[in-house]
Amino acid sequence: MRTDIAQIVRLEDYRPSDFLIDRVALDVRLHPTATRVTATLTLRPNPLGRADAPLVLDGDELNLKALALDGRALPAGAFEASPQALTIAQPPRRPFNLTIETEIDPTSNTKLMGLYRSSGNYCTQCEAEGFRRITYFLDRPDVMAVYTTRIEADRDEAPVLIGNGNRVEGGAAEGTNRHYAVWHDPHPKPSYLFALVGGRLGRVGRSFTTMGEREVDVAVYVEPGKEDRAGYALDAIERSMRWDERVFGREYDLDVFNIVAVSDFNMGAMENKGLNIFNDKYVLASPETATDADYANIEAIIAHEYFHNWSGNRVTCRDWFQLCLKEGLTVFRDQEFSSDERSRPVHRIAEVKALRARQFLEDSSPLAHPVRPTQYREINNFYTATVYEKGAEIVRMLKTIIGPEDFRRGMDLYYERCDGTAATVEDFLAAFADVTGRDLSHFSRWYAQAGTPRVTVAGTYDAAAQTYRLDFAQSTPPTPGQTEKEPMAIPVALGLVARDGRPMQATCDRVSANGVFLLDKATDRLTFTGVSAPPVPSLFREFSAPVKTTLDLSNEELLVLLRHDGDAFNRWQAAQSVALRLLVARSKGASVADADVAGTASALRAFMETDAPADPAFAALVVTLPSETDIAQEIGSDVDPDAIHRARRELRRRIGQACIEPLRRFRESLAESGAYSPDAASAGRRSLRNAALDLLAAADAALGERLAREQFESAVNMTDRLAALSVLMTLPGEARETALDRFETRYRNEPLVLDKWFMLQATIAEDATLERVMRLMEHRAFSMSNPNRVRSLVGSFAMLNQRQFNAPDGSGYDFLADIVLRTDELNPQLAARLLTSFSSWRMMEKTRQSHAKNALLRIAGKPNLSRDVGDIVARSLEEHESR
Ligand code: BES
Ligand code: ZN
């Protein structure tokens, strides 16, 4: 075990900085291995800080070359410099300038934090604590400064030079073939929003007129030659800008907005002020190389980073504990955008699927933590599903509880009050409390208490009294560091459905006009009057709260909801619940009445025949069974992934066989005609047609193989080609290998497409897959230093191939441990992310558990682990009272 337990940062220890920085002038002379950075910081003592404090600037692997105070070199005894810090024990107690010169090596920066090179281009990533890898600084979000950046480079190496804000100057620089540009950002910002780019890049751009009639030059920069794949991203920027004006009244505030795509990036994208930097996977799209899912992701991530300009940049976070203030809110905003641009119910289902797969899983794991954590060892490990997705659910619940008008008024007040400041969750909630006059202190528990609440509901009908009673009970399981839990404030959007499918007009004064009941006690009871027949309750409509529900509805009652519920989310949920019940029973080895399987299959058949054609995208979701991880979570302990896989395959086969005719009809009626368009309706037709292919292949392997081969050969877009190939992955044999070879040849020079090829092979549910993955690591297109490649091959194996990652002999765990240890030496953030695939190890049956534990212990025992990996492995192994 490692002994040097990293220092823990605690929310309760927050105090304002002793110094403030008003202005930053940076001069960056780009060089592949010896970039010179001269930073002139205009500092002053913070009136809210300690009067006698030393000045301690953060650094990370820095190398100090020169230091001057108000223009005079500081004598050696007046300061202390290490790679991690620059300390001046007796700084002036008045405003002063500090000029710091450092030298950094962007080429050997494999952590991809700070200034680094990607395909020869220079770029930066400063969130959360990367700016300190460029110069010594008060690298914390509540220190906000106005930045002016001069970037100088070789004209050949970096003809394009971009910084934050507006370009104010540029031209030839001293030295052969050097040039420079000066960028000025008038908006004070924290250092994590700093960025610069220098390189050879192609540009596509257009002008955008804001609601205040200002012209903004919007541009997307990509690898030269890929400009024709940047159009969709450019379009998405324009739609995002318009949407934030229309829905939230927020206007853009600079003369330029630039997005640069790079191929080596730890995350999806980053919201640097006026200069968003993107993983190129979330920018580049053409029908030939990108799937419908890629287009949807690009649109969502472009929107997300753009929306940060208000929720994150104009109003930023006081400290990193407040991360959900910008991330949860901005995820909520991007989800609303996608819902408006596409289909709201379909998007809501996709959100909830992701929430359950990632956040519920995290919440039930040793890594569970509150949406606003109270302590961390490594902040990079807190960009989690909980902070992001549960954080977004909290904002959504707030809107559900107070209603859309007050929500908008609260948002306006929040922006008005907090613009230009570094705010807290309390500031956010205060705005809504003030516009509504409500006390939100109970509601605020959502930020502090970890774990997924379980709500148990029982319904009782009284025919004589014509009443219907709903008894609610809630509880939240213990999580690390939190053994006792309080009741939460849970909005329950509900309705009653008659058995013949009509909505019922029953009344209950505790349910608001918009159909919401606020459950805020451990137990509560609702009584509806005027109920003339036993109803079927439809609860948590639109998934009104991030909770698990126990409600004993019979299969017939669920099927009433599937057919008739006015809430599309709950129609989908009903189908999932019916299937999940069968799948859990089968996975546990319990016998399942044949009639139940047949009944489910015939209900789905009826759905396909009557309801599906009206909304193919929705239908595709309904006919897709719960995933293997959904089933594992529902089982909760002593999980056997092989049994789950078999149960799911068997049910798919039965459903496929019962529905052959409607499935074949979908294949015909939804056949692609005309040119590819990524719009939601066209994508929806493709998704149902491809879901049909999947079920047909499950029903009849020979038929499936023939159809998939035909589709693979004739497809005119990546969505259909990949869908066919992925069906072939489930069918061992020659056809599969041939198709894989053809795909590889066709896309040999397309790294982002080969990522899909890596991923498909890593997720084959067969025993030979681990060997295949190891072989693919030798492929010429694979590289351990590119995060997209590693995530596609290794990450997909660990996160998506439940059966092989959790192989009973422990081989999957051992492999991942090896990769984590290797990756940690290059890129600790990436290594830590991969390691989180172990988070549900305690859910597994005993043999697998002990293999997983050994693999984790082996990682923990390695000397010199990064803080990132050290933190995740330590928390994964910690014992805590569970469930
Ligand atoms: N601010 C983050 C990017 C980031 C994350 C920087 C972690 C440093 C550490 C950005 O706004 C973000 O959240 N990006 C997401 C995509 C988004 C659509 C949820 C990402 O990169 O995954
Ligand atoms: Zn974000």
Coordinates of C-alpha atoms in Angstrom, one line a residue, residues 106-318:
P106 CA 4.9 20.9 -24.7
T107 CA 6.1 17.9 -26.7
S108 CA 6.8 15.7 -23.7
N109 CA 3.5 16.7 -22.0
T110 CA 1.7 13.3 -22.2
K111 CA -0.7 14.2 -19.4
L112 CA -2.5 16.5 -21.8
M113 CA -2.9 19.1 -19.0
G114 CA -1.4 22.6 -19.4
L115 CA 0.3 23.4 -22.8
Y116 CA 0.8 20.3 -25.0
R117 CA 1.0 19.2 -28.6
S118 CA -1.5 17.2 -30.5
S119 CA -0.7 16.2 -34.1
G120 CA 2.0 18.9 -34.0
N121 CA -0.4 21.6 -33.0
Y122 CA -0.1 23.5 -29.8
C123 CA -3.1 23.6 -27.5
T124 CA -4.0 24.0 -23.8
Q125 CA -6.2 22.4 -21.2
C126 CA -6.3 24.2 -17.9
E127 CA -9.4 23.0 -16.1
A128 CA -9.2 22.1 -13.3
E129 CA -5.6 22.8 -12.3
G130 CA -3.6 22.9 -15.6
F131 CA -2.8 26.6 -15.7
R132 CA -0.2 26.0 -13.0
R133 CA 1.7 23.8 -15.6
I134 CA 2.2 27.0 -17.7
T135 CA 3.1 29.6 -15.1
Y136 CA 3.1 30.0 -11.4
F137 CA -0.3 31.4 -10.4
L138 CA -3.1 31.5 -7.8
D139 CA -4.7 28.7 -9.7
R140 CA -8.1 28.7 -8.0
P141 CA -11.4 29.7 -9.6
D142 CA -12.2 32.6 -7.2
V143 CA -9.1 34.5 -8.4
M144 CA -10.4 36.3 -11.5
A145 CA -8.3 38.4 -13.8
V146 CA -8.3 40.2 -17.2
Y147 CA -6.0 38.4 -19.6
T148 CA -3.9 39.8 -22.5
T149 CA -2.0 37.1 -24.3
R150 CA 0.8 37.5 -26.9
I151 CA 1.5 34.3 -28.7
E152 CA 4.5 34.0 -30.9
A153 CA 5.5 31.1 -33.1
D154 CA 7.2 29.9 -36.3
R155 CA 5.0 30.8 -39.3
D156 CA 5.4 27.4 -40.8
E157 CA 4.8 25.5 -37.6
A158 CA 1.9 27.6 -36.4
P159 CA 0.3 29.9 -39.0
V160 CA -2.8 30.1 -36.9
L161 CA -2.6 31.7 -33.4
I162 CA -5.7 32.0 -31.3
G163 CA -6.3 33.1 -27.7
N164 CA -9.2 34.0 -25.5
G165 CA -11.3 37.1 -26.3
N166 CA -10.7 39.3 -29.3
R167 CA -7.6 39.6 -31.5
V168 CA -6.2 43.0 -31.1
E169 CA -2.9 42.9 -32.9
G170 CA -0.6 40.7 -34.9
G171 CA 2.2 40.6 -37.5
A172 CA 5.8 39.7 -38.0
A173 CA 8.0 39.0 -35.0
E174 CA 11.7 39.2 -34.5
G175 CA 13.7 36.2 -35.8
T176 CA 13.5 34.3 -39.0
N177 CA 10.0 33.5 -40.0
R178 CA 8.4 34.2 -36.6
H179 CA 5.0 35.9 -36.2
Y180 CA 2.8 36.8 -33.3
A181 CA -0.8 37.7 -32.4
V182 CA -2.1 39.5 -29.3
W183 CA -5.5 38.5 -27.9
H184 CA -7.4 40.4 -25.2
D185 CA -10.2 39.1 -23.1
P186 CA -12.1 42.0 -21.4
H187 CA -14.1 39.6 -19.1
P188 CA -12.4 38.8 -15.8
K189 CA -12.0 35.0 -15.6
P190 CA -10.4 32.3 -13.5
S191 CA -7.2 30.7 -14.8
Y192 CA -9.0 27.4 -15.7
L193 CA -10.7 29.2 -18.6
F194 CA -7.4 30.3 -20.1
A195 CA -6.5 28.8 -23.5
L196 CA -4.3 29.3 -26.5
V197 CA -3.9 27.4 -29.8
G198 CA -1.1 27.5 -32.3
G199 CA -0.9 25.3 -35.4
R200 CA -1.8 24.5 -38.9
L201 CA -5.5 24.4 -39.0
G202 CA -8.3 24.7 -41.6
R203 CA -11.2 27.1 -40.9
V204 CA -14.9 27.3 -41.6
G205 CA -16.8 30.3 -40.3
R206 CA -19.8 32.5 -40.5
S207 CA -21.2 35.6 -39.0
F208 CA -23.9 35.5 -36.3
T209 CA -26.1 38.5 -35.4
T210 CA -27.0 38.5 -31.7
M211 CA -30.4 39.6 -30.4
G212 CA -28.7 42.9 -29.5
E213 CA -27.7 43.2 -33.1
R214 CA -24.0 42.6 -32.6
E215 CA -22.0 40.7 -35.2
V216 CA -20.0 37.8 -34.0
D217 CA -17.4 35.9 -36.1
V218 CA -18.1 32.3 -35.4
A219 CA -15.5 29.7 -36.6
V220 CA -14.5 26.1 -36.3
Y221 CA -10.9 25.1 -36.8
V222 CA -10.0 21.6 -37.8
E223 CA -7.2 19.6 -39.3
P224 CA -6.6 20.9 -42.8
G225 CA -8.5 18.9 -45.4
K226 CA -11.4 18.1 -42.9
E227 CA -13.2 21.4 -43.3
D228 CA -16.0 19.6 -45.1
R229 CA -16.7 17.7 -41.9
A230 CA -17.1 20.9 -39.7
G231 CA -20.3 22.2 -41.1
Y232 CA -22.6 20.4 -38.7
A233 CA -20.7 21.7 -35.7
L234 CA -20.7 25.3 -37.1
D235 CA -24.5 25.0 -37.5
A236 CA -24.9 23.6 -34.0
I237 CA -23.1 26.7 -32.6
E238 CA -25.5 29.0 -34.3
R239 CA -28.5 27.0 -33.1
S240 CA -27.1 27.0 -29.5
M241 CA -26.6 30.8 -29.6
R242 CA -30.1 31.3 -30.8
W243 CA -31.6 28.9 -28.3
D244 CA -29.9 30.5 -25.3
E245 CA -31.2 33.9 -26.4
R246 CA -34.7 32.6 -26.9
V247 CA -35.1 30.4 -23.9
F248 CA -32.8 32.0 -21.2
G249 CA -32.4 35.5 -22.7
R250 CA -28.6 35.1 -22.7
E251 CA -26.6 36.8 -25.4
Y252 CA -23.0 36.2 -26.5
D253 CA -20.5 38.8 -25.3
L254 CA -17.4 38.8 -27.5
D255 CA -16.7 39.7 -31.2
V256 CA -15.5 36.2 -31.9
F257 CA -16.4 32.7 -30.9
N258 CA -13.9 30.0 -31.9
I259 CA -13.9 26.2 -31.6
V260 CA -10.7 24.2 -32.3
A261 CA -10.8 20.4 -32.7
V262 CA -7.8 18.5 -31.5
S263 CA -7.2 14.7 -31.7
D264 CA -5.6 14.2 -28.3
F265 CA -7.9 15.3 -25.6
N266 CA -8.7 13.9 -22.1
M267 CA -12.3 14.9 -22.1
G268 CA -15.0 15.6 -24.6
A269 CA -14.5 19.4 -24.8
M270 CA -13.7 22.5 -22.8
E271 CA -15.4 25.8 -22.5
N272 CA -12.4 28.3 -22.4
K273 CA -13.7 31.8 -22.8
G274 CA -14.3 32.6 -26.5
L275 CA -12.0 29.6 -27.5
N276 CA -13.6 26.2 -26.9
I277 CA -11.3 23.3 -27.4
F278 CA -12.9 20.1 -28.5
N279 CA -11.9 16.4 -28.9
D280 CA -12.3 16.2 -32.7
K281 CA -14.6 13.2 -32.2
Y282 CA -17.2 15.8 -31.1
V283 CA -16.7 18.1 -34.0
L284 CA -16.0 16.2 -37.2
A285 CA -19.0 14.6 -38.9
S286 CA -19.9 13.4 -42.4
P287 CA -22.5 10.8 -43.3
E288 CA -19.7 8.5 -44.4
T289 CA -17.8 8.7 -41.0
A290 CA -20.3 9.6 -38.3
T291 CA -23.4 7.8 -36.9
D292 CA -26.7 9.4 -35.9
A293 CA -25.4 9.1 -32.3
D294 CA -22.3 11.0 -33.2
Y295 CA -24.3 13.8 -34.7
A296 CA -26.5 14.0 -31.6
N297 CA -23.4 14.0 -29.4
I298 CA -21.8 16.8 -31.4
E299 CA -24.9 18.9 -31.2
A300 CA -25.2 18.4 -27.4
I301 CA -21.5 19.0 -26.6
I302 CA -21.3 22.1 -28.8
A303 CA -24.3 23.4 -27.0
H304 CA -23.0 22.4 -23.6
E305 CA -19.7 24.2 -24.0
Y306 CA -21.3 27.2 -25.5
F307 CA -23.9 27.4 -22.7
H308 CA -21.1 27.5 -20.2
N309 CA -20.4 31.0 -21.4
W310 CA -23.1 32.1 -19.0
S311 CA -23.4 29.1 -16.6
G312 CA -19.7 28.7 -15.8
N313 CA -17.8 31.6 -17.3
R314 CA -19.8 34.8 -16.6
V315 CA -20.9 33.2 -13.3
T316 CA -18.1 30.8 -12.3
C317 CA -17.5 28.6 -9.2
R318 CA -16.0 29.9 -5.9

